[in-house]
Short mmCIF file of C-alpha atoms in Angstrom, two decimals:
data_model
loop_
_atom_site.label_atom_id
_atom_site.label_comp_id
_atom_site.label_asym_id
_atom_site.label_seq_id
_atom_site.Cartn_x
_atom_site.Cartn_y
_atom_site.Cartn_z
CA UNK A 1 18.15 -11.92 -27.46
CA UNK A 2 19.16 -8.36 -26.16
CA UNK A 3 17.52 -6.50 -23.57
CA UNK A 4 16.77 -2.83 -22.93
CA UNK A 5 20.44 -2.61 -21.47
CA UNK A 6 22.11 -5.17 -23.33
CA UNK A 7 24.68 -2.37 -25.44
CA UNK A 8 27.84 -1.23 -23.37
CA UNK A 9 26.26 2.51 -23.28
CA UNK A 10 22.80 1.71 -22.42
CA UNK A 11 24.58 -0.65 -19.71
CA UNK A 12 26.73 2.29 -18.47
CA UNK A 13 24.05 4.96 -18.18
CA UNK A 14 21.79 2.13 -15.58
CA UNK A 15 24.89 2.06 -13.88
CA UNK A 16 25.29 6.33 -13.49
CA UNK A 17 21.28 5.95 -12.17
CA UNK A 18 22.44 3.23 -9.73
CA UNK A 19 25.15 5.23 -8.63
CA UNK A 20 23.15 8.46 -8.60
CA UNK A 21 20.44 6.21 -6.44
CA UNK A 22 22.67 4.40 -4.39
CA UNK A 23 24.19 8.12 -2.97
CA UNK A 24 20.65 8.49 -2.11
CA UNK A 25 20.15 6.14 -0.09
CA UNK A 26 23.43 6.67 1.18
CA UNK A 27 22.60 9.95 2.48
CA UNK A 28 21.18 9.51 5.78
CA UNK A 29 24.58 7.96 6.79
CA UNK A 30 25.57 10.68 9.61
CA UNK A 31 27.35 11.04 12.75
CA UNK A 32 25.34 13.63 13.68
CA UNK A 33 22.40 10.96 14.52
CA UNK A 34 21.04 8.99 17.69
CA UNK A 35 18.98 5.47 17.97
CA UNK A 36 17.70 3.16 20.67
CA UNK A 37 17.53 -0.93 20.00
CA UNK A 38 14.27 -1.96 21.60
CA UNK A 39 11.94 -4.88 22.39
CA UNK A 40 9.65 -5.74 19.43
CA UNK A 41 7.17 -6.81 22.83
CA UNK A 42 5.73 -3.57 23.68
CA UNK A 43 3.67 -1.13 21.97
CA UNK A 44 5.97 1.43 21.94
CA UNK A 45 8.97 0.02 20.20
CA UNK A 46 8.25 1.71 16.87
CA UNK A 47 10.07 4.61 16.39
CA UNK A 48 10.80 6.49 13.92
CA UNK A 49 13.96 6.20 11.41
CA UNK A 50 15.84 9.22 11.41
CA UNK A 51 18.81 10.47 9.96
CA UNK A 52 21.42 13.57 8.50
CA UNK A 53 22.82 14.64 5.01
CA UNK A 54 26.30 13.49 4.17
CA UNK A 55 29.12 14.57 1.46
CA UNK A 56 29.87 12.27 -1.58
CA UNK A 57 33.46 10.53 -0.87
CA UNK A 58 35.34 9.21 -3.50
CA UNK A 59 36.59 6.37 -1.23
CA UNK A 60 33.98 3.59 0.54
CA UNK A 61 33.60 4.46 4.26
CA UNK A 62 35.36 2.12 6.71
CA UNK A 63 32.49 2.55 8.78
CA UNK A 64 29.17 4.52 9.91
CA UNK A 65 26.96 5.20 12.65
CA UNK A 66 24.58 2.52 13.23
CA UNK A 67 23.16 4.50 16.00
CA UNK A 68 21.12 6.51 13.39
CA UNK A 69 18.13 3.62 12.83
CA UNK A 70 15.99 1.80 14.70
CA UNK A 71 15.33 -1.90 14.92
CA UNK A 72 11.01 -1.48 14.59
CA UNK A 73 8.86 -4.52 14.57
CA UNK A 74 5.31 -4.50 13.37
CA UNK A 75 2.39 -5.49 15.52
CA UNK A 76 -0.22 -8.06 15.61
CA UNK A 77 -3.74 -7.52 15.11
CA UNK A 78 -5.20 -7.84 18.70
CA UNK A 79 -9.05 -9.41 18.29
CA UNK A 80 -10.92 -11.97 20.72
CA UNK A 81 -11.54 -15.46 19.54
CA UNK A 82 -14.50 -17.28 20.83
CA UNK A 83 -17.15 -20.26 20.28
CA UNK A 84 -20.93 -20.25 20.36
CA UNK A 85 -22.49 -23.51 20.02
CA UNK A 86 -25.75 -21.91 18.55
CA UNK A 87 -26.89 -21.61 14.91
CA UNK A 88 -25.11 -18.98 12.36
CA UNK A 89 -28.31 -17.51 11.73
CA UNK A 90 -28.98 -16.71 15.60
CA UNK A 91 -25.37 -14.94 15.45
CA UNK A 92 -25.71 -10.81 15.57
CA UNK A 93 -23.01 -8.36 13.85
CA UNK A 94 -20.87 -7.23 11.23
CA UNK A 95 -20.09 -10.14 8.63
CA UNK A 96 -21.33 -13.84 8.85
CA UNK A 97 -18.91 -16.03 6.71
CA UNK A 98 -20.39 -18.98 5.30
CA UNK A 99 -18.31 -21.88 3.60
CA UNK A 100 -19.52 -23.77 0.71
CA UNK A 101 -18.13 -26.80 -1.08
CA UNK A 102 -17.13 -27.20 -4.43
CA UNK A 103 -19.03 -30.43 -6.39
CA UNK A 104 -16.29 -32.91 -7.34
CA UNK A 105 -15.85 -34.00 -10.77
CA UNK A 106 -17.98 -37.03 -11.40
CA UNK A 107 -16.19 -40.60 -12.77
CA UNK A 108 -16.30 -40.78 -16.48
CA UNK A 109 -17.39 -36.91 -16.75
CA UNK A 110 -17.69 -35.61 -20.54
CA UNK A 111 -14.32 -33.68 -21.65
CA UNK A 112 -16.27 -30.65 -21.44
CA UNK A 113 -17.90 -30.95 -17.84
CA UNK A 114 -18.40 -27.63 -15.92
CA UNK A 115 -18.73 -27.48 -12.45
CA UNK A 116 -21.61 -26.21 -11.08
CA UNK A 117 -22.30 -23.80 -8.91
CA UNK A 118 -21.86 -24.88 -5.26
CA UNK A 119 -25.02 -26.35 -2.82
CA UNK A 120 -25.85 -24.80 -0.12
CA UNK A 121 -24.98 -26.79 3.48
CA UNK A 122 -27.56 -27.24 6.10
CA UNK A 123 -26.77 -24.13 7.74
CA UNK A 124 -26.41 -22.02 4.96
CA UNK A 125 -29.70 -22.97 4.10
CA UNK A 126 -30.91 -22.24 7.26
CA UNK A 127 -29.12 -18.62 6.55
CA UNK A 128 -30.48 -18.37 3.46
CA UNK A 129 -34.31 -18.94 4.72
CA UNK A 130 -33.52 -15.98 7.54
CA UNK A 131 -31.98 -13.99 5.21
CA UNK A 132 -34.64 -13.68 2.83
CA UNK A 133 -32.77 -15.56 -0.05
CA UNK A 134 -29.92 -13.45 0.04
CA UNK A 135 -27.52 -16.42 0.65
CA UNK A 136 -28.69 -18.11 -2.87
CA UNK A 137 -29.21 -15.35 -4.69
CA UNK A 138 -25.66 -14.38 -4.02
CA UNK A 139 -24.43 -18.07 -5.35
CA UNK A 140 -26.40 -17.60 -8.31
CA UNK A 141 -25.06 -14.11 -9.23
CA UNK A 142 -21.29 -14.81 -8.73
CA UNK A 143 -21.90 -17.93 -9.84
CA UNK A 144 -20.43 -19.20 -6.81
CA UNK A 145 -18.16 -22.20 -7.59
CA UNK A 146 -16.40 -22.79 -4.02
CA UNK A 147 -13.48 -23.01 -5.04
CA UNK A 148 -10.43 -22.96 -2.36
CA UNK A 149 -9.53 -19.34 -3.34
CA UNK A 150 -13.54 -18.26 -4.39
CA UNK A 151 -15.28 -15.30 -1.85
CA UNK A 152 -17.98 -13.15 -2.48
CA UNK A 153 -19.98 -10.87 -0.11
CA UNK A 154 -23.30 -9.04 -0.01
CA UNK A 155 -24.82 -6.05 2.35
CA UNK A 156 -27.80 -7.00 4.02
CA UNK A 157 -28.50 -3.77 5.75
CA UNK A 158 -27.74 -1.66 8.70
CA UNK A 159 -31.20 -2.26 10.50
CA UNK A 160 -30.66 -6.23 10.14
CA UNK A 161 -28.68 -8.26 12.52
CA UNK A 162 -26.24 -9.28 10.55
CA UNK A 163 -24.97 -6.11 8.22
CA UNK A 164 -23.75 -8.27 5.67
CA UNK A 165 -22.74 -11.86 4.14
CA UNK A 166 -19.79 -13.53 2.74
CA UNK A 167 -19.04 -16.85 1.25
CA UNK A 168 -15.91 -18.58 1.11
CA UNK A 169 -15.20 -21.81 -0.89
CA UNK A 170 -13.37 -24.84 0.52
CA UNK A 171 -12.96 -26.68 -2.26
CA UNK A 172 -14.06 -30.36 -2.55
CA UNK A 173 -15.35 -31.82 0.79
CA UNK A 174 -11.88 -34.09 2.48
CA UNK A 175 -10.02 -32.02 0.79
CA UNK A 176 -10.12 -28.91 2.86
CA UNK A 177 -7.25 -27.01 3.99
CA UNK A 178 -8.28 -24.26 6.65
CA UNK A 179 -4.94 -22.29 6.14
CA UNK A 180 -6.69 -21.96 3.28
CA UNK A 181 -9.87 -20.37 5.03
CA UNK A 182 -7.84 -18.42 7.08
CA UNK A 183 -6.22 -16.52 4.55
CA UNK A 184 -9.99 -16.32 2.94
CA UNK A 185 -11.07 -14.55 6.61
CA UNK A 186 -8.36 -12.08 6.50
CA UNK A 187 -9.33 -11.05 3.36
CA UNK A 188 -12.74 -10.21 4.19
CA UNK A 189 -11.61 -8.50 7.56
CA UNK A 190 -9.50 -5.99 4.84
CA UNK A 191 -12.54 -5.68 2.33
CA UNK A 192 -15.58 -4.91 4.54
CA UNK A 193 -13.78 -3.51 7.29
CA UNK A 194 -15.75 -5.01 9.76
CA UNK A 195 -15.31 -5.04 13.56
CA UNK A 196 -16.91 -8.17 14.34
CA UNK A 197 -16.60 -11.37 12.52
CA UNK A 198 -18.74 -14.95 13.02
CA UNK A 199 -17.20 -18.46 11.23
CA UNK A 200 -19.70 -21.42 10.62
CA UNK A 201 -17.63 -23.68 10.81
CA UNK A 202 -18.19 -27.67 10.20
CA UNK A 203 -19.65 -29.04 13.63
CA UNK A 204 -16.43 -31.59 13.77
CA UNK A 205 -13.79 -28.81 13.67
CA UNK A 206 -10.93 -29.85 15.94
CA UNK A 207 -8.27 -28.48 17.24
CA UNK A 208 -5.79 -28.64 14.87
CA UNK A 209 -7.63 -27.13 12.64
CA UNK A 210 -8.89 -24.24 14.36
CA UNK A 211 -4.96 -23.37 15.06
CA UNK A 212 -4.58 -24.22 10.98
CA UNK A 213 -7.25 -21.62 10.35
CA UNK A 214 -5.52 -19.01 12.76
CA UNK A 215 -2.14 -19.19 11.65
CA UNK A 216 -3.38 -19.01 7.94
CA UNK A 217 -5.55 -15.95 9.18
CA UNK A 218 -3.18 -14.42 11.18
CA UNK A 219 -0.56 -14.80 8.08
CA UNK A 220 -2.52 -12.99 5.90
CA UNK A 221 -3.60 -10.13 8.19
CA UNK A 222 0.45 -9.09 8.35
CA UNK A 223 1.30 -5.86 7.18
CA UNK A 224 4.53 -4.18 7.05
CA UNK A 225 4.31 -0.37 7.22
CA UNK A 226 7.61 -0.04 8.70
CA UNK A 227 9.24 2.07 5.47
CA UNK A 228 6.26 2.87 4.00
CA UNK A 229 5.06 6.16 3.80
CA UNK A 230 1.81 8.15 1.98
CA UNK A 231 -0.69 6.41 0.23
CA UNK A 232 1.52 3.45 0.46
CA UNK A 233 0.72 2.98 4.15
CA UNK A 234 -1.87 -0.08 4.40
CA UNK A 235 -4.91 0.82 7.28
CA UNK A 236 -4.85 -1.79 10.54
CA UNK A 237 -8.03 -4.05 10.26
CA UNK A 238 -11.09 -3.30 12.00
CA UNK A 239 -11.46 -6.23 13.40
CA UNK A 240 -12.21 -7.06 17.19
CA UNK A 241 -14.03 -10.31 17.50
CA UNK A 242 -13.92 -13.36 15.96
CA UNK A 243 -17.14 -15.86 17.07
CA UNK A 244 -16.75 -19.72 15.59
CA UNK A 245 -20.05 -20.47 15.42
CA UNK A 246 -22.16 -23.86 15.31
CA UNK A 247 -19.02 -25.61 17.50
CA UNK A 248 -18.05 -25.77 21.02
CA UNK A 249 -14.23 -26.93 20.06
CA UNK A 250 -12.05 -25.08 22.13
CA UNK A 251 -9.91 -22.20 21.30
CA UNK A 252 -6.33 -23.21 22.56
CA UNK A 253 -5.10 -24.38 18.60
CA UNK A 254 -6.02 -19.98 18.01
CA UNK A 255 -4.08 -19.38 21.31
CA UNK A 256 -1.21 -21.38 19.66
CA UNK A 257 -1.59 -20.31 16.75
CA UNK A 258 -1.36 -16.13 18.03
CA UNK A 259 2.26 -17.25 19.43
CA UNK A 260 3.62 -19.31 16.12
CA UNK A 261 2.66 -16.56 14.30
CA UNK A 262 4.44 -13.84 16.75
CA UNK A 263 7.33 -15.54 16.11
CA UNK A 264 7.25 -15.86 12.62
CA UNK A 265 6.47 -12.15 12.27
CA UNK A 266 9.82 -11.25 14.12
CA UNK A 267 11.76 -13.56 11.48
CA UNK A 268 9.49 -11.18 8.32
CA UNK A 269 10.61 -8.14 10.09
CA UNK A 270 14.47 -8.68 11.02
CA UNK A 271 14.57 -10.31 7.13
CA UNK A 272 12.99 -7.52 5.11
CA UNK A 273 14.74 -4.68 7.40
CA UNK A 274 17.71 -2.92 5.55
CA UNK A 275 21.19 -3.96 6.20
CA UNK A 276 22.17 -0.45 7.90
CA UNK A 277 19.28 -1.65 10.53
CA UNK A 278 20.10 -4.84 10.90
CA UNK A 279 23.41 -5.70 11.18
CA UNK A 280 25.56 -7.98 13.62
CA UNK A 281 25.37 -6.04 16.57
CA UNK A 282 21.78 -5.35 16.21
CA UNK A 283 20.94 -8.90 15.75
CA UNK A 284 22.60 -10.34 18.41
CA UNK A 285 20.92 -7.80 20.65
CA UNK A 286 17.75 -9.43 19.52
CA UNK A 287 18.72 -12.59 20.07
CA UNK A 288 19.68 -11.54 23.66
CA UNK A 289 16.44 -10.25 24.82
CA UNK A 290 14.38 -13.19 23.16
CA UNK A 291 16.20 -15.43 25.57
CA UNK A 292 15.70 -12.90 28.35
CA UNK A 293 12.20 -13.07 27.70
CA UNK A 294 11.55 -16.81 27.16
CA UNK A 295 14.00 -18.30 29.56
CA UNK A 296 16.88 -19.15 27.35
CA UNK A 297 20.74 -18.90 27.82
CA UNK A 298 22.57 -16.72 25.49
CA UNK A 299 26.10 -16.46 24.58
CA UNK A 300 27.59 -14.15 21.78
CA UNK A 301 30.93 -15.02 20.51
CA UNK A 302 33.41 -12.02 19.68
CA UNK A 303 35.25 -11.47 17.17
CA UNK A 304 38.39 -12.58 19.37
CA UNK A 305 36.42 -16.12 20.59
CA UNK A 306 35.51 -16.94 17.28
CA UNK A 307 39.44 -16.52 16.30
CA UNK A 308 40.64 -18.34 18.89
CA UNK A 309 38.00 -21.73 17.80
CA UNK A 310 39.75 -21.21 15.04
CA UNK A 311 36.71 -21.05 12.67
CA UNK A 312 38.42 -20.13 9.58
CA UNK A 313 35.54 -20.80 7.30
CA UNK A 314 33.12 -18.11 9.54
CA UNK A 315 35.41 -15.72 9.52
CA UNK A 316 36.31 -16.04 5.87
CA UNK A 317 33.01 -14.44 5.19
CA UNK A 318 32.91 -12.04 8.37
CA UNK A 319 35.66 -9.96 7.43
CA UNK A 320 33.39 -7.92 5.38
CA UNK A 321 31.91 -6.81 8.72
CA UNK A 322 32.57 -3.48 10.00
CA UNK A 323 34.39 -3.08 13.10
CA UNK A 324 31.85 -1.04 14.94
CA UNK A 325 29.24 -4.40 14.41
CA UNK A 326 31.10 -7.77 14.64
CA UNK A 327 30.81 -10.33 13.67
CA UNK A 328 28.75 -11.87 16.36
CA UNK A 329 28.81 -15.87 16.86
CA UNK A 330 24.90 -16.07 18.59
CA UNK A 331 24.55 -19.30 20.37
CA UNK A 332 21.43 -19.70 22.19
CA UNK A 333 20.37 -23.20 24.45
CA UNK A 334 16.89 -24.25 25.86
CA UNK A 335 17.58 -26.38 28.77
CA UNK A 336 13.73 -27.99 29.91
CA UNK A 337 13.18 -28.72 33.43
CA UNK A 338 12.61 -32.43 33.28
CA UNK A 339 15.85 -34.48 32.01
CA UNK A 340 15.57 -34.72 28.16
CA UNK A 341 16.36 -37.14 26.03
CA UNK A 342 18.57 -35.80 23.54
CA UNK A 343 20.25 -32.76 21.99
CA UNK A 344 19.00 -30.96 19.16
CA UNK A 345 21.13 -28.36 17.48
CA UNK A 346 19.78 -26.10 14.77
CA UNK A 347 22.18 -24.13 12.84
CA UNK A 348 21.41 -21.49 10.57
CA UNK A 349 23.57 -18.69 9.19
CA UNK A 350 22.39 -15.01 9.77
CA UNK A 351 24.14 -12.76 7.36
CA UNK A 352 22.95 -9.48 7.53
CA UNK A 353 24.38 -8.27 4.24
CA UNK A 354 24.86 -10.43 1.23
CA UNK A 355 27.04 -9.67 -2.02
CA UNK A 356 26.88 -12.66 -3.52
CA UNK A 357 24.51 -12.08 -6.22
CA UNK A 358 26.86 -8.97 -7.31
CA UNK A 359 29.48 -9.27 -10.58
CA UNK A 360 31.25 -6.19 -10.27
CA UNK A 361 34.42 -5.34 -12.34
CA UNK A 362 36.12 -1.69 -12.85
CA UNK A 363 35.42 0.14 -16.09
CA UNK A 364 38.58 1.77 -16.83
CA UNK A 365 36.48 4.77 -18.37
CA UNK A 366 35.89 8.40 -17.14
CA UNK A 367 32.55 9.22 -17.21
CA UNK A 368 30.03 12.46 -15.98
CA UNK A 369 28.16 11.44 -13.68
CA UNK A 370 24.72 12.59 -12.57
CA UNK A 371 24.89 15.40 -9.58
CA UNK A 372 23.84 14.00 -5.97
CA UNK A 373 20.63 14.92 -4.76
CA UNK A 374 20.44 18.56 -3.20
CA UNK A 375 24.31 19.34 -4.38
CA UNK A 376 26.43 21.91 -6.40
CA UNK A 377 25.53 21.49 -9.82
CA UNK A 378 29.20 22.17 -10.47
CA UNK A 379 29.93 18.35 -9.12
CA UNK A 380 28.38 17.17 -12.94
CA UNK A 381 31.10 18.22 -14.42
CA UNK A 382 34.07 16.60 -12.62
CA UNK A 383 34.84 12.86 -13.93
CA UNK A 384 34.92 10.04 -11.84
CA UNK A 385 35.92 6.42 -11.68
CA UNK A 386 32.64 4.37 -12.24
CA UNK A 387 31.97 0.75 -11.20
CA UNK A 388 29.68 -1.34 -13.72
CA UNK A 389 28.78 -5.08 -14.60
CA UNK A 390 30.71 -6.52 -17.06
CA UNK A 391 29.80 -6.17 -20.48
CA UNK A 392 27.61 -9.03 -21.84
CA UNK A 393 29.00 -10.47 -24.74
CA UNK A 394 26.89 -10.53 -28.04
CA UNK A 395 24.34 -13.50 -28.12
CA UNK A 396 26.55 -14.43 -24.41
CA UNK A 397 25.75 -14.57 -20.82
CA UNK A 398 27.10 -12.76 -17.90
CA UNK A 399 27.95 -15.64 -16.51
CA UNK A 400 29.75 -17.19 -19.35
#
């Protein structure tokens, strides 16, 4: 089966756009620039990514100034979590989120069972009756199935206590996963763009769960605006309060939760950061103030340490580092205070740039290529060496 650039021409003309791109992005590369590494813990750690014009070389540079980027990190939404033992429909504000379960299939159902729409619990009915219907009116509607992934949500009114109404499924009762509700609740937050948000949750709720909910929350209220820019910016939630209502559990599993999920954050924004942000030297700086911070020992291995353990197989793969960033051997240790009981090592491998997916081969053609962005015109008509995929074979593979 061919594809839209499965003849040699078509495959060489996506390669002149790849080029043409790829001198794009290469343009901010200058000497001319300045950056700061900072601390992902304070508010004021995201800068902004600046950068020059450069010339088109016909050889690859050796090396570039790294000091023309920042390392940014995205923040956390910052809203209270709290617990009111009193009923849902006593609770004042924004958005009251009610979960329903889903009916389970009955033994020896008919082929063509449907499930019907979801019963309300005791405290949505109790909603419902203070609500004037709303709550089962909205079920019947949407046709409200609970499902794990089903939410709906009405407006009550800016004169009523509660503004407005939501429903979120859980699926079949024992088989409820709150990550699952948590990523329901951040949805919500981004659709009514409320500032205050109440949970009925099940009367039982424990711990563990509440931090399951959180984390699954928390996870889908990340947003990385880092490199966006224009219309492709998404708007910080509203949200400053989050009551869990009908339970007196305590909050400590959401406290955990809030510091999982910092962490995890860090690891989404060093992994989708370009390679000309992160790199070896920029990384290990990282590493070095995480320990600062949290009361670890850190030791980065040079270039000249990591020769001398003789750790052929590392360095195989570092030599494609530049001079001016490494490679950088990051060791960090947690030591506890009381006498442990073993050793733990964790080993992971933290390449900043990866070519491994590339199959590039030298097309012994000359070709025009397309003029750099905001260049002489003149350039398009000087041939130059062009590097391509190979050519797939008729009916082949590239791989073959």
């Amino acid at each position: 089966m061919r594809g839209p650039f499965s003849s040699p021409t078509s495959k060489c003309l996506a390669q002149l756009a790849m080029l043409h791109a790829a001198h794009a992005f290469a343009a901010p590369l200058s000497s001319s620039s300045r950056w700061a590494l900072r601390s992902p813990r304070s508010a004021g750690t995201i800068g902004k990514w600046r950068g020059g014009a450069s010339s088109m070389s016909t050889a690859p540079p050796t090396s570039y100034d790294s000091s023309a980027y920042e390392l940014k990190f995205t923040e956390m939404p910052s809203f209270t979590v709290s617990t009111e033992a009193t009923a849902a429909a006593e609770w004042s504000g924004d958005l009251l989120v009610l979960p329903l379960y889903a009916t389970p299939k009955p033994d020896g159902a008919a082929d063509g069972w449907e499930k019907p729409d979801a019963d309300l619990t005791e405290v949505a009915a109790a909603a419902d009756s203070a609500f004037d219907g709303a709550v089962s009116s909205l079920v019947a509607m949407q046709e409200f199935k609970a499902g794990p992934k089903d939410s709906s949500a009405v407006f009550l009114g800016k004169s009523t206590a509660v503004k407005s109404v939501a429903l979120v499924g859980m699926g079949e009762a024992g088989k409820v996963k709150y990550t699952g509700l948590g990523g329901a609740l951040a949805a919500l937050a981004k659709e009514q763009k409320c500032e205050s948000m109440a949970v009925a949750v099940p009367e039982d709720i424990d711990d563990a769960a509440v931090q399951a909910m959180m984390q699954g929350m928390l996870d889908g209220l990340y947003s990385d605006n880092r490199y966006r820019t224009g219309d492709n910016i998404e708007k910080d939630v509203k949200l400053t309060s989050l009551t869990l209502v009908g339970t007196s559990v305590s909050t400590d599993g959401a406290d955990r939760a809030r510091k999982i999920m910092a962490g995890v954050n860090v690891c989404r924004d060093l992994v989708a950061s370009p390679p000309n942000v992160v790199t070896p030297k920029s990384l290990a700086e990282m590493a070095v103030d995480v320990a600062m911070e949290h009361g670890l020992e850190a030791e980065i291995l040079e270039r000249e340490a990591v020769e001398a353990l003789g750790m052929g197989a590392y360095m195989g793969v570092a030599k494609g580092s530049l001079e001016e960033h490494g490679p950088k051997f990051i060791h960090l240790t947690y030591k506890p205070p009381q006498t442990p009981t073993k050793k733990v090592a964790i080993v992971g491998k933290g390449l900043t740039f990866d070519s491994g997916g590339y199959v590039l081969a030298l097309l012994c053609l000359n070709i025009t290529a397309l003029p750099p962005p905001n260049s002489d015109h003149r350039f398009a008509s000087q041939p130059i060496p062009i590097l391509t995929t190979k050519v797939q074979p008729e009916g082949g593979s590239l791989f073959d």
